[in-house]
Amino acid sequence: MLVTRQGNSTEKKIHNYTPHTAIFRRYEPSAGYIHREFEPKGNAVVLLDEEKPLENILGIPVMETYSTGTVVGLPEPEADTYLIVTLPTYIAANGRFDLLVPHNLEMDSKNDRIIFSSFCRPMLDFTILAGDYPRRMK
């Protein structure tokens, strides 16, 4: 968790709801390296229904998965509190402005952590994601 104070405003908090330690690391010429670590506080995930084989491409199976968009493990929003989540969780929790996705990241699987240099809030066209988009493309 990171807590910062901005003038007379309230404290801002960031909690990690991914299964990995999230490490922010960035170089700023005026401040040098900035390093913050966020240990997992929980794990928010999107529930997937059973997958089924769709096709093979060059001998590699392509599986079809379906999700109702049900997210579990994500607490209710709190004032001045932000949650680090995975991109699938962000997409499924459409409309939550307290969610942050690690951006420009590297996976350090040896130490079970992600290293990132910024957060993002992807701008998604949910009208494209709704319905049967891959089949409409055929």
mmCIF file of C-alpha atoms in Angstrom:
data_model
loop_
_atom_site.group_PDB
_atom_site.id
_atom_site.type_symbol
_atom_site.label_atom_id
_atom_site.label_comp_id
_atom_site.label_asym_id
_atom_site.label_seq_id
_atom_site.Cartn_x
_atom_site.Cartn_y
_atom_site.Cartn_z
ATOM 1 C CA MET A 1 0.000 0.000 0.000
ATOM 2 C CA LEU A 2 1.198 3.507 -0.816
ATOM 3 C CA VAL A 3 -0.181 6.505 1.033
ATOM 4 C CA THR A 4 0.552 10.038 -0.098
ATOM 5 C CA ARG A 5 -0.557 13.402 1.197
ATOM 6 C CA GLN A 6 -1.256 16.184 -1.264
ATOM 7 C CA GLY A 7 -1.466 19.510 0.510
ATOM 8 C CA ASN A 8 -4.525 19.619 2.755
ATOM 9 C CA SER A 9 -6.365 16.966 0.763
ATOM 10 C CA THR A 10 -7.142 13.510 2.081
ATOM 11 C CA GLU A 11 -4.746 10.592 1.890
ATOM 12 C CA LYS A 12 -4.679 8.566 -1.308
ATOM 13 C CA LYS A 13 -4.165 4.824 -1.088
ATOM 14 C CA ILE A 14 -3.249 2.159 -3.621
ATOM 15 C CA HIS A 15 -3.948 -1.532 -2.948
ATOM 16 C CA ASN A 16 -2.802 -4.415 -5.134
ATOM 17 C CA TYR A 17 -5.494 -6.920 -6.189
ATOM 18 C CA THR A 18 -3.312 -8.976 -8.547
ATOM 19 C CA PRO A 19 -1.645 -12.267 -7.554
ATOM 20 C CA HIS A 20 1.854 -10.763 -7.920
ATOM 21 C CA THR A 21 3.906 -8.185 -6.080
ATOM 22 C CA ALA A 22 3.647 -5.042 -8.219
ATOM 23 C CA ILE A 23 6.761 -2.881 -8.358
ATOM 24 C CA PHE A 24 6.726 0.634 -9.763
ATOM 25 C CA ARG A 25 10.163 1.647 -10.972
ATOM 26 C CA ARG A 26 10.906 4.756 -12.984
ATOM 27 C CA TYR A 27 13.785 7.144 -13.503
ATOM 28 C CA GLU A 28 13.057 10.862 -13.219
ATOM 29 C CA PRO A 29 15.976 13.174 -14.078
ATOM 30 C CA SER A 30 15.127 15.539 -11.226
ATOM 31 C CA ALA A 31 14.525 12.840 -8.592
ATOM 32 C CA GLY A 32 16.518 9.786 -9.706
ATOM 33 C CA TYR A 33 14.954 6.351 -9.446
ATOM 34 C CA ILE A 34 11.527 6.146 -7.865
ATOM 35 C CA HIS A 35 10.685 2.725 -6.448
ATOM 36 C CA ARG A 36 7.393 1.624 -4.838
ATOM 37 C CA GLU A 37 6.304 -1.923 -3.972
ATOM 38 C CA PHE A 38 2.716 -3.102 -3.636
ATOM 39 C CA GLU A 39 2.243 -6.519 -2.044
ATOM 40 C CA PRO A 40 -0.965 -8.371 -2.988
ATOM 41 C CA LYS A 41 -3.832 -7.509 -0.678
ATOM 42 C CA GLY A 42 -6.254 -9.756 -2.536
ATOM 43 C CA ASN A 43 -6.784 -11.267 -5.969
ATOM 44 C CA ALA A 44 -9.620 -9.993 -8.114
ATOM 45 C CA VAL A 45 -10.387 -12.353 -11.001
ATOM 46 C CA VAL A 46 -12.928 -12.714 -13.763
ATOM 47 C CA LEU A 47 -14.828 -15.983 -13.689
ATOM 48 C CA LEU A 48 -14.665 -17.937 -16.950
ATOM 49 C CA ASP A 49 -17.084 -20.586 -18.058
ATOM 50 C CA GLU A 50 -15.761 -23.834 -19.446
ATOM 51 C CA GLU A 51 -13.539 -23.472 -22.483
ATOM 52 C CA LYS A 52 -13.875 -25.500 -25.646
ATOM 53 C CA PRO A 53 -11.568 -26.151 -28.595
ATOM 54 C CA LEU A 54 -12.235 -23.799 -31.481
ATOM 55 C CA GLU A 55 -9.552 -24.594 -34.069
ATOM 56 C CA ASN A 56 -5.842 -25.274 -34.558
ATOM 57 C CA ILE A 57 -3.415 -22.824 -36.135
ATOM 58 C CA LEU A 58 -0.074 -24.362 -37.107
ATOM 59 C CA GLY A 59 -0.812 -27.200 -34.692
ATOM 60 C CA ILE A 60 -1.488 -24.830 -31.777
ATOM 61 C CA PRO A 61 -4.927 -25.182 -30.182
ATOM 62 C CA VAL A 62 -7.114 -22.083 -30.066
ATOM 63 C CA MET A 63 -9.579 -22.309 -27.196
ATOM 64 C CA GLU A 64 -12.851 -20.436 -26.981
ATOM 65 C CA THR A 65 -13.651 -19.048 -23.561
ATOM 66 C CA TYR A 66 -16.752 -17.249 -22.438
ATOM 67 C CA SER A 67 -17.256 -14.998 -19.468
ATOM 68 C CA THR A 68 -20.338 -13.348 -18.078
ATOM 69 C CA GLY A 69 -18.007 -10.655 -16.763
ATOM 70 C CA THR A 70 -18.456 -11.687 -13.151
ATOM 71 C CA VAL A 71 -15.577 -10.355 -11.050
ATOM 72 C CA VAL A 72 -14.843 -11.905 -7.667
ATOM 73 C CA GLY A 73 -12.463 -10.663 -5.001
ATOM 74 C CA LEU A 74 -12.848 -6.959 -5.820
ATOM 75 C CA PRO A 75 -13.908 -4.797 -2.864
ATOM 76 C CA GLU A 76 -16.435 -1.998 -3.174
ATOM 77 C CA PRO A 77 -15.006 1.415 -4.107
ATOM 78 C CA GLU A 78 -13.715 3.622 -1.287
ATOM 79 C CA ALA A 79 -12.991 7.328 -1.431
ATOM 80 C CA ASP A 80 -9.359 8.150 -2.301
ATOM 81 C CA THR A 81 -8.482 4.440 -2.678
ATOM 82 C CA TYR A 82 -7.254 2.929 -5.931
ATOM 83 C CA LEU A 83 -6.881 -0.750 -6.784
ATOM 84 C CA ILE A 84 -4.242 -2.333 -9.022
ATOM 85 C CA VAL A 85 -5.906 -5.013 -11.172
ATOM 86 C CA THR A 86 -5.199 -7.054 -14.284
ATOM 87 C CA LEU A 87 -6.479 -5.927 -17.666
ATOM 88 C CA PRO A 88 -9.203 -8.646 -17.844
ATOM 89 C CA THR A 89 -10.495 -7.536 -14.432
ATOM 90 C CA TYR A 90 -10.479 -3.893 -15.529
ATOM 91 C CA ILE A 91 -12.483 -4.760 -18.648
ATOM 92 C CA ALA A 92 -15.012 -6.879 -16.764
ATOM 93 C CA ALA A 93 -15.494 -4.210 -14.073
ATOM 94 C CA ASN A 94 -16.616 -1.676 -16.696
ATOM 95 C CA GLY A 95 -17.340 1.674 -15.104
ATOM 96 C CA ARG A 96 -15.053 1.461 -12.062
ATOM 97 C CA PHE A 97 -12.905 4.596 -11.965
ATOM 98 C CA ASP A 98 -10.885 3.411 -8.962
ATOM 99 C CA LEU A 99 -9.048 0.720 -10.947
ATOM 100 C CA LEU A 100 -5.491 1.008 -12.282
ATOM 101 C CA VAL A 101 -3.704 -1.363 -14.669
ATOM 102 C CA PRO A 102 0.101 -1.651 -14.615
ATOM 103 C CA HIS A 103 1.497 -0.267 -17.891
ATOM 104 C CA ASN A 104 4.847 -0.780 -19.625
ATOM 105 C CA LEU A 105 5.388 -3.861 -17.551
ATOM 106 C CA GLU A 106 7.805 -6.756 -17.362
ATOM 107 C CA MET A 107 7.069 -10.062 -15.676
ATOM 108 C CA ASP A 108 9.708 -11.274 -13.241
ATOM 109 C CA SER A 109 8.400 -14.829 -12.944
ATOM 110 C CA LYS A 110 11.455 -15.990 -10.971
ATOM 111 C CA ASN A 111 10.383 -13.718 -8.099
ATOM 112 C CA ASP A 112 6.621 -13.738 -8.891
ATOM 113 C CA ARG A 113 6.375 -9.997 -9.431
ATOM 114 C CA ILE A 114 5.600 -7.468 -12.116
ATOM 115 C CA ILE A 115 7.686 -4.358 -12.693
ATOM 116 C CA PHE A 116 5.980 -1.382 -14.329
ATOM 117 C CA SER A 117 6.708 2.257 -15.066
ATOM 118 C CA SER A 118 3.201 3.742 -15.089
ATOM 119 C CA PHE A 119 -0.475 2.949 -14.646
ATOM 120 C CA CYS A 120 -3.079 3.094 -17.375
ATOM 121 C CA ARG A 121 -6.828 3.229 -17.656
ATOM 122 C CA PRO A 122 -7.476 1.740 -21.091
ATOM 123 C CA MET A 123 -10.067 3.511 -23.171
ATOM 124 C CA LEU A 124 -12.146 0.670 -24.540
ATOM 125 C CA ASP A 125 -15.022 0.699 -26.957
ATOM 126 C CA PHE A 126 -17.350 -1.620 -25.071
ATOM 127 C CA THR A 127 -19.748 -1.715 -28.011
ATOM 128 C CA ILE A 128 -17.092 -3.696 -29.896
ATOM 129 C CA LEU A 129 -16.484 -6.002 -26.940
ATOM 130 C CA ALA A 130 -20.182 -6.679 -26.469
ATOM 131 C CA GLY A 131 -21.710 -9.566 -28.325
ATOM 132 C CA ASP A 132 -19.939 -11.871 -30.718
ATOM 133 C CA TYR A 133 -17.110 -9.704 -32.048
ATOM 134 C CA PRO A 134 -14.702 -12.411 -33.350
ATOM 135 C CA ARG A 135 -17.397 -14.133 -35.385
ATOM 136 C CA ARG A 136 -18.636 -10.818 -36.831
ATOM 137 C CA MET A 137 -15.136 -10.266 -38.218
ATOM 138 C CA LYS A 138 -15.315 -13.427 -40.393
#
